[in-house]
Amino acid sequence: MDRRLIQFGIIFISALVIFACNTQKQVEMELSLFVNLDGKPAQGAQIAIDGTVAGQTDREGKFITRLKRIPGQEVSLGVKKEAQGYVIEPWQGAFVTKLAADGIIERYPFDINLTAKKFVTLNVTTGNTPVEGAAVYLGNKAIGKTDANGQYVHTYTTVPKSRFNIRVRKRGYRSWQKTVAVQPGDDLDISMKKASHASATRISESDLGPDQADQPPPTAGKSTTAEITISTKSDAYGVNKPLSGVVVSINGKERGKTNTKGRFTYRYKGAAGRKVNLRLEAPGHVPAQWESQVALKGKRTIQRHFYPATPPVIKVGMYGYINNSPEAGIEENIGQVEEAVRRHLFIYRSFEEVPKSSLHAMMLRDTLDMQSISTNGWQRASMSRSVDMILSGNVTKDARGLTIESTITTADGKILLSQINTARNPRDIPRTSKIIAGSIIDQFPFEGTVTAVGPDGYRINLGQHNYKIRRGNVFRYMAAKTDRSGKISGYQEKGLLRVIETADTHSKLEVASIEDNRRIQVGDKVIRRVYLEEEREAAKNSFVLVASGGTPGQTKPLWGVNVYLNNTWMGSTGADGKAQIPVYLHEQYDLLLSRHGYQPVQTPVSISQDKAVQAYTLEVANAVLRIDSEPSQADVYVDDVLVGKTPIQDGKLVNFGFRKLRVSVGGDYRDWQQVVEINKPEIVYTGTRKIRLLKDHYKIGQMAEQSGNLDHAILAYSAIGRQNPDYSDARHRLARLYMDEKGDFEKAIQEFEKVLSLPENQQIIYKQFAVTYTNLGHAYYELGNQTIWKDKPAAARHFAKAIEKLKIAKQNTRFFPTAEFSQAVHDTYYYLAISSHKLYLLTQKSTVLNQANQAWREYFDFYPKQLEGNGNFEKIRKAARQYWSQIKELS
């Protein structure tokens, strides 16, 4: 494998000259992956190419496909595999496309050995009662103790030559010992018998296993109850996000994984004064493993941040460019600007596009407008899961041509950077747009992570490819601010690092300056400095710019005014209309103030005194809004401000730009709302364009449900068409009525499928519809159950469909609505397990048997803590144990 990569590197270097002549023509290639697990071909491994799932390996562990790529383009690869009894780390790799001779298909073979741990489960009981705290030995070595369910999961990489010699001991019980041969994922049932007082096994302090190792002796007669909550997070660009799937181990024994909210709780009841070794493992992150010693005392929360080893893709919402010169008729040019900027920016895989239509729909759903976004951000809105940043801008036409302003805003409401560019005529738009995208990449404050520390520098996970890191770039070294409990409340700059060497995927840095002789470690955070920060540091003085705007006699502080000195963005005004701008005293600057919906201000400025105040007024650029509705006398809101009732024939002045327009008459009618671009002198919604308000059938259906009239509710929900904004919610509710109240599972499936037929729901852009996959899988299971005695092949198809949909739900549990989170997680794992179970009973296939066994295991592993003690769910869990025991006996 290494030899092939070295040979490939030599060929690649020698081909650079050829690439320069022909880099746009795609070449065909053959990609072959040979995947092994534990020395054997890994069948069913999922293969991803450039982040998209491309297929699975066959029974020989092979995956072969043909691709077309541009020479010099990097292709990323990913391999994931699930197997009974294994914990398998995902594999990632990449290669660069070579230029092949005409008629020759280049081949790219990869031999991949997946890294995995194996496990077996010991179930220790006496009669039907689990035995908690039994010490488990492998040979003469104590390896752990059973939990409250009498279980101990042993993780291993190699099997001893003489098989496993297992001993189990507990005070008051007869010792159990046996030499066994096991397979990964096996369950070993151990039945212990209670011993009489005279013959009770004596266990010394050294027999208690790792949970008690290297601890001070407990205080005699005292016991304690402790609860440790592990909270794992990952943050980037001002947004904290929970990190799920982090493996939590106590004294070497895996206890579980953090849930979709990034949390795991470990409860302990026993002798006081104990300490345990806590280990957190986050494959694919930095650090990959973190350890600490924790005292078992009372309740406490331990928070830990991890960072992706490969920087996460930044999801950029395209808000759109606003026409600041509507009388000039440049709508077509604005469309060209948007398309060209979009095309040039998203060739960098560091960014991922959120289309304009999707962004506007999410903003409407979360009742956000550009003012709230630019002052408060959207961290607390559901949109934060789908959008990291927003690119907005405006275009003005004057004697110089087209002036294009581009602004990037982060989720915490801060403007990250902004820039002004000009195009003398429409023919220059493609070239100018390429400059805009390139400037964004060059000045973007990318966040990275220290991945290696050596005597010759510090390696970070940002490089030339997709990030354009260059020698001499300066990064801020950020240290976490923590409270007494270890909770991270933010970051502060503690030094500067300078790039001394770059490669495609990483860079090497040296210390430029550091505070307190701090020690830089793997996992520390760095942020590339931008020009503005360097300018602020160099300029020791500043002035306070105050911007206001509006109609004469009605001006008010103006937020979001971008301030440029000599065409370099220096900041923007906040909600109070103020901004502190760094300057050198007595130096002459060209000042430009720009904000969509207002005429720009351009004037020379020179500051003679530090902290001087300079006030400016921007003239508003208004359009006349004429609007009518049916029925009339409806309230009209612009950005949630009431401007009058329909009909408004004389018109109301409305600022240029994208505006949220809402029309509401109340009663049985639903509100009409839409993001409207005010881009010409007159905006008309009268005559044939008047707003026709629709009956609020969703509200009518809800009222009918509350009164117990389900048939009337079904009629109301069924009347909602595909174009209605309530369509998804109504069809989802309709499906639930058919499934839960009517027992008509075929109609329920039809309605759930209608919800998922919308691309935005199928792709889970609107996160609340992730649970639709759970409900659809449940409906398919019920339909299979209904037909199992009269049409077994059809029942098998329904169970298979249920499994397909529930697997999608399982991958997206983090998006389940908070109000029904626990029940939705339970139903996802339960119906996946029971569907697999019954599919096996129908097909008798060994692969399905293994899937069912694994599904039942996961059901118990991920059983929500919040449902423990709930009578209805405990009955289901009790029945599930019986189902699982049947499967384990067969496997």
Coordinates of N, CA and C in Angstrom, one line a residue, residues 354-446:
V354 N -26.3 26.3 1.3 CA -27.7 26.2 1.7 C -28.4 27.1 0.8
P355 N -29.2 26.6 -0.2 CA -29.8 27.4 -1.2 C -30.7 28.6 -0.6
K356 N -30.9 29.6 -1.4 CA -31.6 30.8 -1.0 C -33.0 30.4 -0.6
S357 N -33.7 29.6 -1.4 CA -35.1 29.2 -1.0 C -35.2 28.5 0.3
S358 N -34.3 27.6 0.6 CA -34.3 26.9 1.8 C -34.0 27.8 3.0
L359 N -33.0 28.7 2.8 CA -32.7 29.6 3.9 C -33.9 30.5 4.2
H360 N -34.5 31.1 3.2 CA -35.7 32.0 3.5 C -36.8 31.2 4.1
A361 N -37.0 30.0 3.7 CA -38.1 29.2 4.4 C -37.8 28.9 5.9
M362 N -36.5 28.7 6.2 CA -36.1 28.4 7.6 C -36.3 29.7 8.4
M363 N -35.9 30.8 7.8 CA -36.0 32.1 8.5 C -37.5 32.4 8.8
L364 N -38.4 32.1 7.8 CA -39.8 32.4 8.1 C -40.3 31.5 9.2
R365 N -39.9 30.2 9.2 CA -40.3 29.3 10.2 C -39.9 29.7 11.6
D366 N -38.6 30.2 11.6 CA -38.1 30.6 12.9 C -38.4 32.1 13.3
T367 N -39.2 32.7 12.4 CA -39.6 34.2 12.6 C -38.3 35.0 12.7
L368 N -37.4 34.9 11.8 CA -36.2 35.7 11.8 C -36.2 36.6 10.6
D369 N -35.6 37.8 10.8 CA -35.4 38.7 9.6 C -33.9 39.1 9.7
M370 N -33.4 39.9 8.8 CA -32.0 40.2 8.7 C -31.6 41.1 9.9
Q371 N -32.5 41.9 10.4 CA -32.1 42.7 11.6 C -31.8 41.8 12.8
S372 N -32.8 40.9 13.1 CA -32.5 40.0 14.2 C -31.3 39.1 14.0
I373 N -31.1 38.7 12.8 CA -29.9 37.8 12.5 C -28.6 38.6 12.6
S374 N -28.6 39.9 12.2 CA -27.4 40.7 12.2 C -27.1 41.3 13.6
T375 N -28.1 41.2 14.5 CA -27.8 41.8 15.9 C -27.8 40.7 17.0
N376 N -28.7 39.7 16.9 CA -28.8 38.6 17.9 C -28.4 37.3 17.4
G377 N -28.3 37.1 16.0 CA -27.9 35.8 15.5 C -29.1 34.8 15.5
W378 N -28.7 33.5 15.3 CA -29.8 32.5 15.3 C -29.3 31.2 16.0
Q379 N -28.4 31.4 17.0 CA -27.9 30.3 17.7 C -29.0 29.5 18.4
R380 N -30.1 30.1 18.9 CA -31.1 29.5 19.7 C -32.3 29.0 18.8
A381 N -32.2 29.2 17.5 CA -33.3 28.9 16.6 C -32.9 27.5 16.0
S382 N -34.0 26.8 15.5 CA -33.7 25.5 14.9 C -32.9 25.6 13.7
M383 N -32.8 26.7 13.1 CA -32.0 27.0 11.9 C -30.5 26.7 12.1
S384 N -30.1 26.9 13.4 CA -28.7 26.7 13.7 C -28.2 25.3 13.4
R385 N -29.0 24.3 13.3 CA -28.6 23.0 13.0 C -28.2 22.9 11.5
S386 N -28.8 23.8 10.7 CA -28.6 23.6 9.2 C -27.8 24.7 8.6
V387 N -27.6 25.8 9.3 CA -26.9 27.0 8.7 C -25.8 27.5 9.7
D388 N -24.6 27.6 9.3 CA -23.5 28.1 10.1 C -23.3 29.6 9.9
M389 N -23.4 30.0 8.6 CA -23.2 31.4 8.3 C -24.1 31.8 7.1
I390 N -24.3 33.1 7.0 CA -25.1 33.6 5.9 C -24.3 34.6 5.1
L391 N -24.4 34.4 3.7 CA -23.8 35.3 2.8 C -24.8 36.2 2.2
S392 N -24.7 37.5 2.5 CA -25.7 38.5 1.9 C -24.9 39.6 1.2
G393 N -25.6 40.5 0.5 CA -24.9 41.6 -0.1 C -25.9 42.5 -0.8
N394 N -25.3 43.5 -1.5 CA -26.1 44.4 -2.3 C -25.3 44.9 -3.5
V395 N -26.0 45.3 -4.5 CA -25.4 45.8 -5.7 C -25.9 47.2 -6.0
T396 N -25.0 48.1 -6.2 CA -25.4 49.5 -6.6 C -24.8 49.9 -7.9
K397 N -25.6 50.6 -8.7 CA -25.1 51.0 -10.0 C -24.9 52.5 -10.0
D398 N -23.6 53.0 -10.4 CA -23.4 54.4 -10.4 C -22.5 54.6 -11.7
A399 N -21.8 55.8 -11.7 CA -21.0 56.2 -12.9 C -19.8 55.2 -13.0
R400 N -19.4 54.6 -11.9 CA -18.2 53.7 -12.0 C -18.6 52.3 -12.5
G401 N -19.9 52.0 -12.5 CA -20.3 50.7 -12.9 C -21.1 50.1 -11.8
L402 N -20.9 48.8 -11.5 CA -21.6 48.1 -10.5 C -20.7 47.9 -9.3
T403 N -21.2 48.4 -8.1 CA -20.5 48.2 -6.8 C -21.1 47.0 -6.1
I404 N -20.4 46.0 -5.8 CA -20.9 44.8 -5.2 C -20.4 44.6 -3.8
E405 N -21.3 44.6 -2.8 CA -20.9 44.4 -1.4 C -21.3 43.0 -1.0
S406 N -20.4 42.3 -0.3 CA -20.6 40.9 0.1 C -20.3 40.8 1.6
T407 N -21.2 40.3 2.4 CA -21.1 40.2 3.8 C -21.4 38.8 4.4
I408 N -20.5 38.3 5.3 CA -20.8 37.0 5.9 C -21.1 37.3 7.4
T409 N -22.2 36.7 7.8 CA -22.7 36.9 9.2 C -22.7 35.5 9.9
T410 N -22.2 35.4 11.1 CA -22.2 34.1 11.8 C -23.4 33.9 12.7
A411 N -23.5 32.7 13.2 CA -24.8 32.4 14.0 C -24.9 33.2 15.3
D412 N -23.8 33.8 15.8 CA -24.0 34.6 17.0 C -24.3 36.0 16.7
G413 N -24.6 36.3 15.4 CA -25.0 37.7 15.0 C -23.8 38.6 14.7
K414 N -22.6 38.1 14.6 CA -21.5 39.0 14.3 C -21.2 38.9 12.8
I415 N -20.8 40.1 12.3 CA -20.3 40.1 10.9 C -18.9 39.7 10.9
L416 N -18.6 38.6 10.2 CA -17.3 38.0 10.2 C -16.4 38.8 9.3
L417 N -16.8 39.1 8.1 CA -16.1 39.9 7.2 C -17.0 40.5 6.1
S418 N -16.6 41.6 5.5 CA -17.3 42.2 4.4 C -16.4 42.8 3.4
Q419 N -16.8 43.0 2.2 CA -15.9 43.5 1.2 C -16.6 44.2 0.1
I420 N -16.0 45.2 -0.5 CA -16.5 45.9 -1.6 C -15.7 45.6 -2.9
N421 N -16.4 45.3 -4.0 CA -15.8 45.0 -5.3 C -16.5 45.8 -6.4
T422 N -15.9 46.1 -7.5 CA -16.6 46.8 -8.6 C -16.4 46.0 -9.8
A423 N -17.5 46.1 -10.7 CA -17.5 45.6 -12.1 C -17.8 46.7 -13.0
R424 N -17.0 47.1 -13.9 CA -17.2 48.3 -14.7 C -18.4 48.1 -15.6
N425 N -18.7 46.8 -16.0 CA -19.8 46.5 -16.9 C -20.2 45.1 -16.6
P426 N -21.4 44.7 -17.1 CA -21.9 43.3 -16.9 C -20.9 42.2 -17.3
R427 N -20.1 42.5 -18.3 CA -19.1 41.5 -18.8 C -18.1 41.2 -17.8
D428 N -17.8 42.1 -16.8 CA -16.8 41.9 -15.8 C -17.3 41.1 -14.6
I429 N -18.6 40.8 -14.6 CA -19.2 40.1 -13.4 C -18.6 38.8 -13.1
P430 N -18.3 37.9 -14.1 CA -17.7 36.6 -13.7 C -16.3 36.8 -13.1
R431 N -15.5 37.7 -13.7 CA -14.2 38.0 -13.1 C -14.2 38.5 -11.7
T432 N -15.1 39.5 -11.5 CA -15.2 40.1 -10.2 C -15.8 39.1 -9.2
S433 N -16.7 38.3 -9.6 CA -17.2 37.3 -8.7 C -16.2 36.3 -8.3
K434 N -15.3 35.9 -9.2 CA -14.2 35.0 -8.8 C -13.3 35.7 -7.8
I435 N -13.0 37.0 -8.0 CA -12.2 37.8 -7.0 C -12.9 37.8 -5.6
I436 N -14.2 38.0 -5.6 CA -15.0 38.0 -4.4 C -14.8 36.7 -3.6
A437 N -15.0 35.5 -4.3 CA -14.9 34.2 -3.7 C -13.5 34.0 -3.2
G438 N -12.5 34.4 -4.0 CA -11.1 34.2 -3.6 C -10.7 35.0 -2.4
S439 N -11.3 36.3 -2.3 CA -11.0 37.1 -1.2 C -11.6 36.6 0.1
I440 N -12.8 36.0 -0.1 CA -13.5 35.4 1.1 C -12.6 34.2 1.6
I441 N -12.1 33.4 0.7 CA -11.2 32.3 1.2 C -9.9 32.8 1.8
D442 N -9.3 33.9 1.2 CA -8.1 34.4 1.7 C -8.2 35.1 3.0
Q443 N -9.3 35.7 3.3 CA -9.5 36.5 4.5 C -10.4 35.7 5.6
F444 N -10.9 34.5 5.2 CA -11.8 33.9 6.1 C -11.1 33.4 7.4
P445 N -11.6 33.7 8.6 CA -11.0 33.2 9.8 C -11.2 31.8 10.1
F446 N -10.7 30.9 9.3 CA -10.9 29.4 9.5 C -10.5 29.0 10.9

